[in-house]
Amino acid sequence: MQVSVEMSLYPLAENYLDTIKDFIERLNQHSELTVLTNTMSTQVFGEMQDVMRILGEEMELLFQNVPSNVLVCKFINKDLRPDNA
């Protein structure tokens, strides 16, 4: 099943921009995902099993390295990539 996830990361740290950029760069390293970023959020598209596994791994790494974060996510059980509209 294809899913779409819209995420907004709010690191509660002084170097918050570096933390956000690092998280997005790591997501982009996974060929199973399509990652689109704009000024307000990051959108991730892919097979649900892949998305959930990768997000779990990347969130664990994020939370270990930066102890205070807020990650807001919306999951949609459909592929809403702009090129699929």
PDB file of N, CA and C in Angstrom:
ATOM      1  N   MET A   1       0.836  -1.178   0.000  1.00  0.00           N
ATOM      2  CA  MET A   1       0.000   0.000   0.000  1.00  0.00           C
ATOM      3  C   MET A   1       0.883   1.244   0.000  1.00  0.00           C
ATOM      4  N   GLN A   2       0.575   2.169  -0.875  1.00  0.00           N
ATOM      5  CA  GLN A   2       1.291   3.435  -0.939  1.00  0.00           C
ATOM      6  C   GLN A   2       0.763   4.383   0.131  1.00  0.00           C
ATOM      7  N   VAL A   3       1.667   5.131   0.752  1.00  0.00           N
ATOM      8  CA  VAL A   3       1.278   6.140   1.731  1.00  0.00           C
ATOM      9  C   VAL A   3       2.005   7.444   1.442  1.00  0.00           C
ATOM     10  N   SER A   4       1.412   8.508   1.948  1.00  0.00           N
ATOM     11  CA  SER A   4       2.005   9.837   1.908  1.00  0.00           C
ATOM     12  C   SER A   4       2.080  10.323   3.346  1.00  0.00           C
ATOM     13  N   VAL A   5       3.215  10.944   3.700  1.00  0.00           N
ATOM     14  CA  VAL A   5       3.403  11.453   5.049  1.00  0.00           C
ATOM     15  C   VAL A   5       3.867  12.902   4.942  1.00  0.00           C
ATOM     16  N   GLU A   6       3.196  13.781   5.663  1.00  0.00           N
ATOM     17  CA  GLU A   6       3.647  15.160   5.762  1.00  0.00           C
ATOM     18  C   GLU A   6       4.204  15.349   7.164  1.00  0.00           C
ATOM     19  N   MET A   7       5.455  15.846   7.246  1.00  0.00           N
ATOM     20  CA  MET A   7       6.130  15.955   8.538  1.00  0.00           C
ATOM     21  C   MET A   7       6.668  17.362   8.729  1.00  0.00           C
ATOM     22  N   SER A   8       6.613  17.799   9.983  1.00  0.00           N
ATOM     23  CA  SER A   8       7.253  19.043  10.393  1.00  0.00           C
ATOM     24  C   SER A   8       8.055  18.742  11.653  1.00  0.00           C
ATOM     25  N   LEU A   9       9.340  19.032  11.607  1.00  0.00           N
ATOM     26  CA  LEU A   9      10.244  18.754  12.719  1.00  0.00           C
ATOM     27  C   LEU A   9      10.594  20.056  13.427  1.00  0.00           C
ATOM     28  N   TYR A  10      10.468  20.023  14.753  1.00  0.00           N
ATOM     29  CA  TYR A  10      10.791  21.178  15.585  1.00  0.00           C
ATOM     30  C   TYR A  10      11.784  20.750  16.664  1.00  0.00           C
ATOM     31  N   PRO A  11      13.084  20.760  16.357  1.00  0.00           N
ATOM     32  CA  PRO A  11      14.078  20.439  17.372  1.00  0.00           C
ATOM     33  C   PRO A  11      14.139  21.554  18.420  1.00  0.00           C
ATOM     34  N   LEU A  12      14.133  21.174  19.668  1.00  0.00           N
ATOM     35  CA  LEU A  12      14.224  22.155  20.747  1.00  0.00           C
ATOM     36  C   LEU A  12      15.692  22.287  21.135  1.00  0.00           C
ATOM     37  N   ALA A  13      16.448  22.862  20.206  1.00  0.00           N
ATOM     38  CA  ALA A  13      17.895  23.000  20.370  1.00  0.00           C
ATOM     39  C   ALA A  13      18.353  24.264  19.649  1.00  0.00           C
ATOM     40  N   GLU A  14      19.512  24.766  20.053  1.00  0.00           N
ATOM     41  CA  GLU A  14      20.037  25.985  19.439  1.00  0.00           C
ATOM     42  C   GLU A  14      20.338  25.799  17.954  1.00  0.00           C
ATOM     43  N   ASN A  15      20.873  24.672  17.581  1.00  0.00           N
ATOM     44  CA  ASN A  15      21.243  24.419  16.182  1.00  0.00           C
ATOM     45  C   ASN A  15      20.108  23.704  15.446  1.00  0.00           C
ATOM     46  N   TYR A  16      18.892  24.198  15.597  1.00  0.00           N
ATOM     47  CA  TYR A  16      17.719  23.516  15.061  1.00  0.00           C
ATOM     48  C   TYR A  16      17.749  23.368  13.540  1.00  0.00           C
ATOM     49  N   LEU A  17      18.264  24.356  12.807  1.00  0.00           N
ATOM     50  CA  LEU A  17      18.306  24.242  11.346  1.00  0.00           C
ATOM     51  C   LEU A  17      19.221  23.111  10.900  1.00  0.00           C
ATOM     52  N   ASP A  18      20.361  22.951  11.559  1.00  0.00           N
ATOM     53  CA  ASP A  18      21.271  21.851  11.228  1.00  0.00           C
ATOM     54  C   ASP A  18      20.598  20.510  11.479  1.00  0.00           C
ATOM     55  N   THR A  19      19.854  20.410  12.566  1.00  0.00           N
ATOM     56  CA  THR A  19      19.166  19.159  12.888  1.00  0.00           C
ATOM     57  C   THR A  19      18.117  18.832  11.837  1.00  0.00           C
ATOM     58  N   ILE A  20      17.358  19.818  11.416  1.00  0.00           N
ATOM     59  CA  ILE A  20      16.329  19.606  10.398  1.00  0.00           C
ATOM     60  C   ILE A  20      16.967  19.200   9.076  1.00  0.00           C
ATOM     61  N   LYS A  21      17.992  19.918   8.651  1.00  0.00           N
ATOM     62  CA  LYS A  21      18.665  19.601   7.384  1.00  0.00           C
ATOM     63  C   LYS A  21      19.259  18.199   7.406  1.00  0.00           C
ATOM     64  N   ASP A  22      19.858  17.810   8.514  1.00  0.00           N
ATOM     65  CA  ASP A  22      20.446  16.483   8.644  1.00  0.00           C
ATOM     66  C   ASP A  22      19.379  15.399   8.541  1.00  0.00           C
ATOM     67  N   PHE A  23      18.254  15.590   9.198  1.00  0.00           N
ATOM     68  CA  PHE A  23      17.161  14.626   9.149  1.00  0.00           C
ATOM     69  C   PHE A  23      16.652  14.459   7.717  1.00  0.00           C
ATOM     70  N   ILE A  24      16.453  15.562   7.014  1.00  0.00           N
ATOM     71  CA  ILE A  24      15.975  15.506   5.627  1.00  0.00           C
ATOM     72  C   ILE A  24      17.015  14.860   4.721  1.00  0.00           C
ATOM     73  N   GLU A  25      18.276  15.178   4.904  1.00  0.00           N
ATOM     74  CA  GLU A  25      19.340  14.563   4.097  1.00  0.00           C
ATOM     75  C   GLU A  25      19.363  13.049   4.293  1.00  0.00           C
ATOM     76  N   ARG A  26      19.193  12.603   5.531  1.00  0.00           N
ATOM     77  CA  ARG A  26      19.188  11.161   5.790  1.00  0.00           C
ATOM     78  C   ARG A  26      17.973  10.499   5.132  1.00  0.00           C
ATOM     79  N   LEU A  27      16.818  11.143   5.164  1.00  0.00           N
ATOM     80  CA  LEU A  27      15.641  10.585   4.485  1.00  0.00           C
ATOM     81  C   LEU A  27      15.896  10.461   2.987  1.00  0.00           C
ATOM     82  N   ASN A  28      16.557  11.449   2.408  1.00  0.00           N
ATOM     83  CA  ASN A  28      16.837  11.438   0.972  1.00  0.00           C
ATOM     84  C   ASN A  28      17.807  10.340   0.563  1.00  0.00           C
ATOM     85  N   GLN A  29      18.534   9.761   1.491  1.00  0.00           N
ATOM     86  CA  GLN A  29      19.485   8.698   1.168  1.00  0.00           C
ATOM     87  C   GLN A  29      18.797   7.347   0.940  1.00  0.00           C
ATOM     88  N   HIS A  30      17.520   7.253   1.232  1.00  0.00           N
ATOM     89  CA  HIS A  30      16.788   5.996   1.076  1.00  0.00           C
ATOM     90  C   HIS A  30      16.087   5.986  -0.282  1.00  0.00           C
ATOM     91  N   SER A  31      16.557   5.130  -1.171  1.00  0.00           N
ATOM     92  CA  SER A  31      16.012   5.088  -2.532  1.00  0.00           C
ATOM     93  C   SER A  31      14.557   4.612  -2.567  1.00  0.00           C
ATOM     94  N   GLU A  32      14.098   3.976  -1.509  1.00  0.00           N
ATOM     95  CA  GLU A  32      12.708   3.485  -1.469  1.00  0.00           C
ATOM     96  C   GLU A  32      11.710   4.628  -1.298  1.00  0.00           C
ATOM     97  N   LEU A  33      12.193   5.799  -0.880  1.00  0.00           N
ATOM     98  CA  LEU A  33      11.319   6.928  -0.594  1.00  0.00           C
ATOM     99  C   LEU A  33      11.440   8.009  -1.650  1.00  0.00           C
ATOM    100  N   THR A  34      10.342   8.717  -1.856  1.00  0.00           N
ATOM    101  CA  THR A  34      10.368   9.984  -2.570  1.00  0.00           C
ATOM    102  C   THR A  34      10.188  11.049  -1.504  1.00  0.00           C
ATOM    103  N   VAL A  35      11.105  12.011  -1.447  1.00  0.00           N
ATOM    104  CA  VAL A  35      11.089  13.042  -0.413  1.00  0.00           C
ATOM    105  C   VAL A  35      11.007  14.407  -1.092  1.00  0.00           C
ATOM    106  N   LEU A  36       9.985  15.175  -0.740  1.00  0.00           N
ATOM    107  CA  LEU A  36       9.809  16.537  -1.245  1.00  0.00           C
ATOM    108  C   LEU A  36       9.818  17.476  -0.047  1.00  0.00           C
ATOM    109  N   THR A  37      10.569  18.553  -0.159  1.00  0.00           N
ATOM    110  CA  THR A  37      10.687  19.493   0.944  1.00  0.00           C
ATOM    111  C   THR A  37      10.310  20.884   0.470  1.00  0.00           C
ATOM    112  N   ASN A  38       9.569  21.594   1.313  1.00  0.00           N
ATOM    113  CA  ASN A  38       9.288  23.000   1.053  1.00  0.00           C
ATOM    114  C   ASN A  38       9.553  23.771   2.339  1.00  0.00           C
ATOM    115  N   THR A  39       9.206  25.028   2.367  1.00  0.00           N
ATOM    116  CA  THR A  39       9.532  25.860   3.528  1.00  0.00           C
ATOM    117  C   THR A  39       8.715  25.520   4.768  1.00  0.00           C
ATOM    118  N   MET A  40       7.633  24.770   4.626  1.00  0.00           N
ATOM    119  CA  MET A  40       6.774  24.490   5.775  1.00  0.00           C
ATOM    120  C   MET A  40       6.815  23.046   6.253  1.00  0.00           C
ATOM    121  N   SER A  41       7.163  22.111   5.360  1.00  0.00           N
ATOM    122  CA  SER A  41       7.131  20.705   5.754  1.00  0.00           C
ATOM    123  C   SER A  41       7.947  19.859   4.783  1.00  0.00           C
ATOM    124  N   THR A  42       8.087  18.603   5.159  1.00  0.00           N
ATOM    125  CA  THR A  42       8.700  17.604   4.291  1.00  0.00           C
ATOM    126  C   THR A  42       7.657  16.531   4.036  1.00  0.00           C
ATOM    127  N   GLN A  43       7.547  16.124   2.790  1.00  0.00           N
ATOM    128  CA  GLN A  43       6.597  15.084   2.422  1.00  0.00           C
ATOM    129  C   GLN A  43       7.364  13.853   1.977  1.00  0.00           C
ATOM    130  N   VAL A  44       6.910  12.704   2.451  1.00  0.00           N
ATOM    131  CA  VAL A  44       7.546  11.426   2.138  1.00  0.00           C
ATOM    132  C   VAL A  44       6.497  10.519   1.510  1.00  0.00           C
ATOM    133  N   PHE A  45       6.890   9.830   0.440  1.00  0.00           N
ATOM    134  CA  PHE A  45       5.988   8.950  -0.285  1.00  0.00           C
ATOM    135  C   PHE A  45       6.665   7.607  -0.498  1.00  0.00           C
ATOM    136  N   GLY A  46       5.887   6.524  -0.418  1.00  0.00           N
ATOM    137  CA  GLY A  46       6.433   5.208  -0.672  1.00  0.00           C
ATOM    138  C   GLY A  46       5.530   4.120  -0.152  1.00  0.00           C
ATOM    139  N   GLU A  47       6.035   2.883  -0.236  1.00  0.00           N
ATOM    140  CA  GLU A  47       5.307   1.730   0.299  1.00  0.00           C
ATOM    141  C   GLU A  47       5.258   1.834   1.819  1.00  0.00           C
ATOM    142  N   MET A  48       4.116   1.544   2.387  1.00  0.00           N
ATOM    143  CA  MET A  48       3.920   1.722   3.827  1.00  0.00           C
ATOM    144  C   MET A  48       4.974   1.002   4.654  1.00  0.00           C
ATOM    145  N   GLN A  49       5.293  -0.236   4.325  1.00  0.00           N
ATOM    146  CA  GLN A  49       6.281  -0.993   5.096  1.00  0.00           C
ATOM    147  C   GLN A  49       7.641  -0.296   5.078  1.00  0.00           C
ATOM    148  N   ASP A  50       8.038   0.188   3.914  1.00  0.00           N
ATOM    149  CA  ASP A  50       9.323   0.887   3.795  1.00  0.00           C
ATOM    150  C   ASP A  50       9.302   2.200   4.563  1.00  0.00           C
ATOM    151  N   VAL A  51       8.239   2.971   4.387  1.00  0.00           N
ATOM    152  CA  VAL A  51       8.139   4.278   5.047  1.00  0.00           C
ATOM    153  C   VAL A  51       8.196   4.113   6.561  1.00  0.00           C
ATOM    154  N   MET A  52       7.422   3.186   7.093  1.00  0.00           N
ATOM    155  CA  MET A  52       7.367   3.008   8.545  1.00  0.00           C
ATOM    156  C   MET A  52       8.714   2.528   9.097  1.00  0.00           C
ATOM    157  N   ARG A  53       9.359   1.601   8.392  1.00  0.00           N
ATOM    158  CA  ARG A  53      10.667   1.094   8.840  1.00  0.00           C
ATOM    159  C   ARG A  53      11.703   2.209   8.846  1.00  0.00           C
ATOM    160  N   ILE A  54      11.776   2.941   7.746  1.00  0.00           N
ATOM    161  CA  ILE A  54      12.783   3.992   7.622  1.00  0.00           C
ATOM    162  C   ILE A  54      12.508   5.130   8.598  1.00  0.00           C
ATOM    163  N   LEU A  55      11.264   5.565   8.703  1.00  0.00           N
ATOM    164  CA  LEU A  55      10.956   6.626   9.651  1.00  0.00           C
ATOM    165  C   LEU A  55      11.275   6.204  11.078  1.00  0.00           C
ATOM    166  N   GLY A  56      10.992   4.957  11.419  1.00  0.00           N
ATOM    167  CA  GLY A  56      11.325   4.463  12.755  1.00  0.00           C
ATOM    168  C   GLY A  56      12.821   4.518  13.019  1.00  0.00           C
ATOM    169  N   GLU A  57      13.614   4.057  12.060  1.00  0.00           N
ATOM    170  CA  GLU A  57      15.067   4.075  12.209  1.00  0.00           C
ATOM    171  C   GLU A  57      15.597   5.501  12.320  1.00  0.00           C
ATOM    172  N   GLU A  58      15.120   6.379  11.443  1.00  0.00           N
ATOM    173  CA  GLU A  58      15.620   7.749  11.424  1.00  0.00           C
ATOM    174  C   GLU A  58      15.151   8.546  12.647  1.00  0.00           C
ATOM    175  N   MET A  59      13.939   8.287  13.107  1.00  0.00           N
ATOM    176  CA  MET A  59      13.453   8.957  14.314  1.00  0.00           C
ATOM    177  C   MET A  59      14.253   8.514  15.536  1.00  0.00           C
ATOM    178  N   GLU A  60      14.574   7.240  15.612  1.00  0.00           N
ATOM    179  CA  GLU A  60      15.367   6.758  16.744  1.00  0.00           C
ATOM    180  C   GLU A  60      16.739   7.433  16.768  1.00  0.00           C
ATOM    181  N   LEU A  61      17.378   7.516  15.609  1.00  0.00           N
ATOM    182  CA  LEU A  61      18.672   8.186  15.518  1.00  0.00           C
ATOM    183  C   LEU A  61      18.554   9.669  15.890  1.00  0.00           C
ATOM    184  N   LEU A  62      17.526  10.327  15.374  1.00  0.00           N
ATOM    185  CA  LEU A  62      17.281  11.736  15.694  1.00  0.00           C
ATOM    186  C   LEU A  62      17.098  11.926  17.195  1.00  0.00           C
ATOM    187  N   PHE A  63      16.261  11.108  17.805  1.00  0.00           N
ATOM    188  CA  PHE A  63      15.950  11.273  19.225  1.00  0.00           C
ATOM    189  C   PHE A  63      17.137  10.932  20.120  1.00  0.00           C
ATOM    190  N   GLN A  64      18.019  10.057  19.655  1.00  0.00           N
ATOM    191  CA  GLN A  64      19.225   9.747  20.422  1.00  0.00           C
ATOM    192  C   GLN A  64      20.217  10.910  20.378  1.00  0.00           C
ATOM    193  N   ASN A  65      20.307  11.566  19.230  1.00  0.00           N
ATOM    194  CA  ASN A  65      21.297  12.625  19.048  1.00  0.00           C
ATOM    195  C   ASN A  65      20.828  13.995  19.527  1.00  0.00           C
ATOM    196  N   VAL A  66      19.548  14.250  19.453  1.00  0.00           N
ATOM    197  CA  VAL A  66      18.977  15.522  19.893  1.00  0.00           C
ATOM    198  C   VAL A  66      17.828  15.172  20.841  1.00  0.00           C
ATOM    199  N   PRO A  67      18.031  15.271  22.148  1.00  0.00           N
ATOM    200  CA  PRO A  67      17.084  14.723  23.108  1.00  0.00           C
ATOM    201  C   PRO A  67      15.707  15.375  23.150  1.00  0.00           C
ATOM    202  N   SER A  68      15.550  16.602  22.652  1.00  0.00           N
ATOM    203  CA  SER A  68      14.241  17.262  22.723  1.00  0.00           C
ATOM    204  C   SER A  68      13.794  17.683  21.326  1.00  0.00           C
ATOM    205  N   ASN A  69      12.793  16.982  20.809  1.00  0.00           N
ATOM    206  CA  ASN A  69      12.261  17.235  19.476  1.00  0.00           C
ATOM    207  C   ASN A  69      10.755  17.112  19.491  1.00  0.00           C
ATOM    208  N   VAL A  70      10.126  17.837  18.596  1.00  0.00           N
ATOM    209  CA  VAL A  70       8.716  17.628  18.302  1.00  0.00           C
ATOM    210  C   VAL A  70       8.657  17.283  16.826  1.00  0.00           C
ATOM    211  N   LEU A  71       8.065  16.142  16.495  1.00  0.00           N
ATOM    212  CA  LEU A  71       7.898  15.724  15.102  1.00  0.00           C
ATOM    213  C   LEU A  71       6.404  15.507  14.869  1.00  0.00           C
ATOM    214  N   VAL A  72       5.814  16.386  14.055  1.00  0.00           N
ATOM    215  CA  VAL A  72       4.389  16.316  13.752  1.00  0.00           C
ATOM    216  C   VAL A  72       4.233  15.633  12.403  1.00  0.00           C
ATOM    217  N   CYS A  73       3.403  14.571  12.357  1.00  0.00           N
ATOM    218  CA  CYS A  73       3.224  13.807  11.120  1.00  0.00           C
ATOM    219  C   CYS A  73       1.752  13.617  10.807  1.00  0.00           C
ATOM    220  N   LYS A  74       1.455  13.664   9.510  1.00  0.00           N
ATOM    221  CA  LYS A  74       0.131  13.290   9.007  1.00  0.00           C
ATOM    222  C   LYS A  74       0.346  12.156   8.007  1.00  0.00           C
ATOM    223  N   PHE A  75      -0.351  11.047   8.205  1.00  0.00           N
ATOM    224  CA  PHE A  75      -0.253   9.890   7.321  1.00  0.00           C
ATOM    225  C   PHE A  75      -1.533   9.781   6.504  1.00  0.00           C
ATOM    226  N   ILE A  76      -1.360   9.539   5.204  1.00  0.00           N
ATOM    227  CA  ILE A  76      -2.494   9.400   4.305  1.00  0.00           C
ATOM    228  C   ILE A  76      -2.301   8.104   3.522  1.00  0.00           C
ATOM    229  N   ASN A  77      -3.311   7.257   3.473  1.00  0.00           N
ATOM    230  CA  ASN A  77      -3.181   5.960   2.811  1.00  0.00           C
ATOM    231  C   ASN A  77      -3.445   6.053   1.306  1.00  0.00           C
ATOM    232  N   LYS A  78      -2.693   6.943   0.670  1.00  0.00           N
ATOM    233  CA  LYS A  78      -2.799   7.166  -0.771  1.00  0.00           C
ATOM    234  C   LYS A  78      -1.539   7.869  -1.232  1.00  0.00           C
ATOM    235  N   ASP A  79      -1.140   7.653  -2.467  1.00  0.00           N
ATOM    236  CA  ASP A  79       0.012   8.341  -3.030  1.00  0.00           C
ATOM    237  C   ASP A  79      -0.434   9.702  -3.546  1.00  0.00           C
ATOM    238  N   LEU A  80      -0.065  10.751  -2.839  1.00  0.00           N
ATOM    239  CA  LEU A  80      -0.482  12.108  -3.200  1.00  0.00           C
ATOM    240  C   LEU A  80       0.652  12.936  -3.777  1.00  0.00           C
ATOM    241  N   ARG A  81       1.672  12.272  -4.331  1.00  0.00           N
ATOM    242  CA  ARG A  81       2.745  13.032  -4.981  1.00  0.00           C
ATOM    243  C   ARG A  81       2.148  13.934  -6.056  1.00  0.00           C
ATOM    244  N   PRO A  82       2.679  15.148  -6.173  1.00  0.00           N
ATOM    245  CA  PRO A  82       2.119  16.088  -7.169  1.00  0.00           C
ATOM    246  C   PRO A  82       2.122  15.533  -8.594  1.00  0.00           C
ATOM    247  N   ASP A  83       3.116  14.736  -8.963  1.00  0.00           N
ATOM    248  CA  ASP A  83       3.164  14.186 -10.330  1.00  0.00           C
ATOM    249  C   ASP A  83       2.171  13.062 -10.541  1.00  0.00           C
ATOM    250  N   ASN A  84       1.496  12.603  -9.482  1.00  0.00           N
ATOM    251  CA  ASN A  84       0.472  11.555  -9.604  1.00  0.00           C
ATOM    252  C   ASN A  84      -0.931  12.127  -9.583  1.00  0.00           C
ATOM    253  N   ALA A  85      -1.055  13.455  -9.506  1.00  0.00           N
ATOM    254  CA  ALA A  85      -2.383  14.082  -9.405  1.00  0.00           C
ATOM    255  C   ALA A  85      -3.094  14.053 -10.744  1.00  0.00           C
TER     256      ALA A  85
END
